[in-house]
Short mmCIF file of C-alpha atoms in Angstrom, two decimals:
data_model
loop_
_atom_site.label_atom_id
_atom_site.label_comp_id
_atom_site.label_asym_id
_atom_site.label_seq_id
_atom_site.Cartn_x
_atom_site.Cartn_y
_atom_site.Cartn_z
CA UNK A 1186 -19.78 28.92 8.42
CA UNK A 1187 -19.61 25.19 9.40
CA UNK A 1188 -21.88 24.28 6.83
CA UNK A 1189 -19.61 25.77 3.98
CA UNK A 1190 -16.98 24.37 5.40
CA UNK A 1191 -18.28 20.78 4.85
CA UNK A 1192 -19.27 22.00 1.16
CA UNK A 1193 -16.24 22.81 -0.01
CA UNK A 1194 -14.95 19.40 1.68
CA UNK A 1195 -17.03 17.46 -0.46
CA UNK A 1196 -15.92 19.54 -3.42
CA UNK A 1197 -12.37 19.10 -2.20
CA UNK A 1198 -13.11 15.14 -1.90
CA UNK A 1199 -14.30 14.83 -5.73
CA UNK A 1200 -11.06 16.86 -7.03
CA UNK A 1201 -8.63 14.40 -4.87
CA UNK A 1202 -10.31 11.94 -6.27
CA UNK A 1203 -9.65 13.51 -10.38
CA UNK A 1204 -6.22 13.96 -9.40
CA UNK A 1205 -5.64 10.94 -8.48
CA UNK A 1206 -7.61 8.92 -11.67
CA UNK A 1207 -5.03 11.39 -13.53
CA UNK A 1208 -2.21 10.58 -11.86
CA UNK A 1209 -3.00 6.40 -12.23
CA UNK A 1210 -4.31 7.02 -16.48
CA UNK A 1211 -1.02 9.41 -16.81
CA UNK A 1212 1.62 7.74 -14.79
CA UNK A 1213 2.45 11.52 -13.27
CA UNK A 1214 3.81 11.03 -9.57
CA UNK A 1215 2.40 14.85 -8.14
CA UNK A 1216 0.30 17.00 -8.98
CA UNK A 1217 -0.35 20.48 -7.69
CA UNK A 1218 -3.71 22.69 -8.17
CA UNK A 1219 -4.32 25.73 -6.28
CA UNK A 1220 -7.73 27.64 -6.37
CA UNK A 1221 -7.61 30.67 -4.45
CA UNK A 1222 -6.27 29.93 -1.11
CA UNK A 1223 -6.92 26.28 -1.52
CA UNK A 1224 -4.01 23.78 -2.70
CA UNK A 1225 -4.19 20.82 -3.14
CA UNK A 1226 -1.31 18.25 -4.07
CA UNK A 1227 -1.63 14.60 -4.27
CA UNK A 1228 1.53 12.48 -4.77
CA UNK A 1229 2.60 9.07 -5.79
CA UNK A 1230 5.42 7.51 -3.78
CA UNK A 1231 7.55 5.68 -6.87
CA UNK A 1232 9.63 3.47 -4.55
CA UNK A 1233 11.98 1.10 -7.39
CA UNK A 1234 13.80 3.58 -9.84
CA UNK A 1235 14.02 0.87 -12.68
CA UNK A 1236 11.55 2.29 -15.12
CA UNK A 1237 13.52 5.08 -17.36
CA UNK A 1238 10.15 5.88 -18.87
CA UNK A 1239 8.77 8.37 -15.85
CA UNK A 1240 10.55 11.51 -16.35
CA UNK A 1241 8.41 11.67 -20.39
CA UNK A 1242 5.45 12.05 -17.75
CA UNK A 1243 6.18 14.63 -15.84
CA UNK A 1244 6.10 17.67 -18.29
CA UNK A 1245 5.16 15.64 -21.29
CA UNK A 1246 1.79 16.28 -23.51
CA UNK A 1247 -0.99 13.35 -22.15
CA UNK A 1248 -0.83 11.57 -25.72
CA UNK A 1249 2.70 10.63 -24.52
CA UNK A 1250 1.81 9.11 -21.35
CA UNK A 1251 -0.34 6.88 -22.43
CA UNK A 1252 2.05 4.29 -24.08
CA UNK A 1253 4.26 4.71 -20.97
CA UNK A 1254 1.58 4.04 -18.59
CA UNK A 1255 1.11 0.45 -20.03
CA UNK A 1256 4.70 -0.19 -19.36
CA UNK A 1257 5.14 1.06 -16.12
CA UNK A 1258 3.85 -2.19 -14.07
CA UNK A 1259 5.73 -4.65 -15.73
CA UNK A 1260 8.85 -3.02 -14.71
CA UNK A 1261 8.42 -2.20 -11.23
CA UNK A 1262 8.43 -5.11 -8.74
CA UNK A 1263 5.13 -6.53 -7.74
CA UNK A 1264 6.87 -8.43 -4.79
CA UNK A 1265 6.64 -6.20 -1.40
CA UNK A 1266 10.00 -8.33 -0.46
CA UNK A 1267 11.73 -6.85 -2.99
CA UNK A 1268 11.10 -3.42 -1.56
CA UNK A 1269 12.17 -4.10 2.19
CA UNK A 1270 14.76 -6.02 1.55
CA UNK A 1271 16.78 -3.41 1.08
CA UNK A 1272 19.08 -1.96 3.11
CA UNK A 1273 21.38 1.25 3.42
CA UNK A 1274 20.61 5.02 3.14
CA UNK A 1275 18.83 6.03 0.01
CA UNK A 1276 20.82 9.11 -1.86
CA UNK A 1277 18.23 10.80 -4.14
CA UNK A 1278 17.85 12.97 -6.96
CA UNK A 1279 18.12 16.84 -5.73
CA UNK A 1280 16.30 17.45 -9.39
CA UNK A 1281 14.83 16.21 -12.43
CA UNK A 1282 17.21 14.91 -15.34
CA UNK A 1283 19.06 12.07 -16.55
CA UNK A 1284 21.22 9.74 -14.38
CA UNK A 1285 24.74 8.62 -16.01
CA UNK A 1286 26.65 6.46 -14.56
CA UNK A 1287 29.91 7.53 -16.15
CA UNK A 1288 31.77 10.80 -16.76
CA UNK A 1289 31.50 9.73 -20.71
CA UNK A 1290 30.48 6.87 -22.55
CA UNK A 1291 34.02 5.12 -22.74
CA UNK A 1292 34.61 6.02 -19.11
CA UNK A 1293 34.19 3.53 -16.09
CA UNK A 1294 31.54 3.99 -14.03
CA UNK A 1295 31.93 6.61 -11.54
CA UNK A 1296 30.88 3.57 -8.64
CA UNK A 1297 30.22 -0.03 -9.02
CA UNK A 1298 27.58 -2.08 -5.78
CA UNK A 1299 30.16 -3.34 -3.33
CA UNK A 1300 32.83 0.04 -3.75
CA UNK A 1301 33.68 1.65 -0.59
CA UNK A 1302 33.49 5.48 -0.63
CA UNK A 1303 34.04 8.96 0.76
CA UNK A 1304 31.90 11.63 1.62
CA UNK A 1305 31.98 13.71 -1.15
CA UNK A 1306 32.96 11.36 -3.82
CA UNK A 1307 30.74 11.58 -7.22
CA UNK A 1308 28.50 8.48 -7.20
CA UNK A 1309 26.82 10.02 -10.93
CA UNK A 1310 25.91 12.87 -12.10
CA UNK A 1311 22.60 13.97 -12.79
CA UNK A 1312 21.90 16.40 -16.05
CA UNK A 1313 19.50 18.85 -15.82
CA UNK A 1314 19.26 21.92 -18.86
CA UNK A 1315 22.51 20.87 -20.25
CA UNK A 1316 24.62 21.33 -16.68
CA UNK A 1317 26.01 17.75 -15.48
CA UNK A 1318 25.27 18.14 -11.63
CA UNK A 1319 27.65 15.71 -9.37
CA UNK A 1320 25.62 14.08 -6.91
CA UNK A 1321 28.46 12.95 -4.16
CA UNK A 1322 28.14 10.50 -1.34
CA UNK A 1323 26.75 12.10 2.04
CA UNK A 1324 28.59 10.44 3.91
CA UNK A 1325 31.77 7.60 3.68
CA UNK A 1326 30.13 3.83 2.87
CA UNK A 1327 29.70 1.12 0.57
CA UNK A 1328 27.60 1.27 -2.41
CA UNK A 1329 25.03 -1.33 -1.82
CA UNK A 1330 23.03 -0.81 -4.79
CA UNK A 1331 22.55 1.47 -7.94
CA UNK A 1332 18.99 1.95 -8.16
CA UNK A 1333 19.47 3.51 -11.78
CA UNK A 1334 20.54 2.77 -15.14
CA UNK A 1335 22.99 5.02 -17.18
CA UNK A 1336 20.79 7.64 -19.27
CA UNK A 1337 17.94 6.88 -17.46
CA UNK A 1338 15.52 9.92 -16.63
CA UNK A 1339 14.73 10.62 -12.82
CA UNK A 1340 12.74 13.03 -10.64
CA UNK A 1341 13.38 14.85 -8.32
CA UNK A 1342 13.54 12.95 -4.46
CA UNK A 1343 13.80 9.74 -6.50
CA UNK A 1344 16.24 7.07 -4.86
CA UNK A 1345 19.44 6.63 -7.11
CA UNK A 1346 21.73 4.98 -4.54
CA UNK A 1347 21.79 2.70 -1.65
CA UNK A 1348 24.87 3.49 0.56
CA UNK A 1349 25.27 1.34 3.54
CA UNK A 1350 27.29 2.13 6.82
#
């Protein structure tokens, strides 16, 4: 039993390895197979929200991800700095949708960096199917950063606010 054990590891091994050439030549961040009791997911950490182009991966036909995987690197930071240097508590997407900054186009912003807030208090809203979900502050803080632009697509888990103490 041993030995099929280590032969469906090396099967398992040369799968990973597919999904993960598909996620890099798609631009996907996850990707979930199951075959019989085995699953498998392999996942792509996206740590710098600044590229709207990611959520026309996700669902989207491969001939569209092409394009969008050429322009994926030159909008994400290549400096690691970038990354750490930044502080706070990260408030992320509970979904998949578009981010907007506003209640409505000629509205202000809901939250600007430097705006102290309350727990509870809208930060943006997130649609998803048509509903406009509020995504609130967890706690009371100042907005540090907004790690989205307005109308840009996110996924879900993806960082759309810094909120420091």
């Amino acid at each position: 039993m041993s030995d099929d054990k280590h032969k469906n590891d090396a099967i398992d091994a040369g799968l990973i390895r597919s999904l993960a050439d598909i996620l890099n030549d798609t631009d996907l961040t996850e990707i979930e197979v199951e075959r019989g009791d085995l699953k498998i997911k392999v996942k792509r950490e996206v740590t710098v929200a600044a590229a709207p182009i990611q959520y026309a991966a996700a669902p989207a036909p491969i001939a569209h991800a092409a394009p969008v995987a050429a322009a994926v690197p030159a909008s994400m930071p290549s400096d690691p700095a970038t990354i750490v240097s930044r502080k706070g508590e990260e408030v992320k997407s509970p979904m998949v949708g578009t981010a907007y900054l506003q209640p409505s186009p000629e509205a202000p912003q809901f939250v600007k960096p430097g705006d102290k807030v309350k727990k509870g208090q809208t930060l943006l809203i997130v649609e998803a199917m048509k509903t406009m979900n509020p995504i609130q502050a967890p706690r009371d803080g100042v907005v540090s950063e907004i790690l989205v632009g307005d109308a840009q697509p996110v996924e879900f888990g993806e960082a759309l606010v810094l909120l420091e103490a």
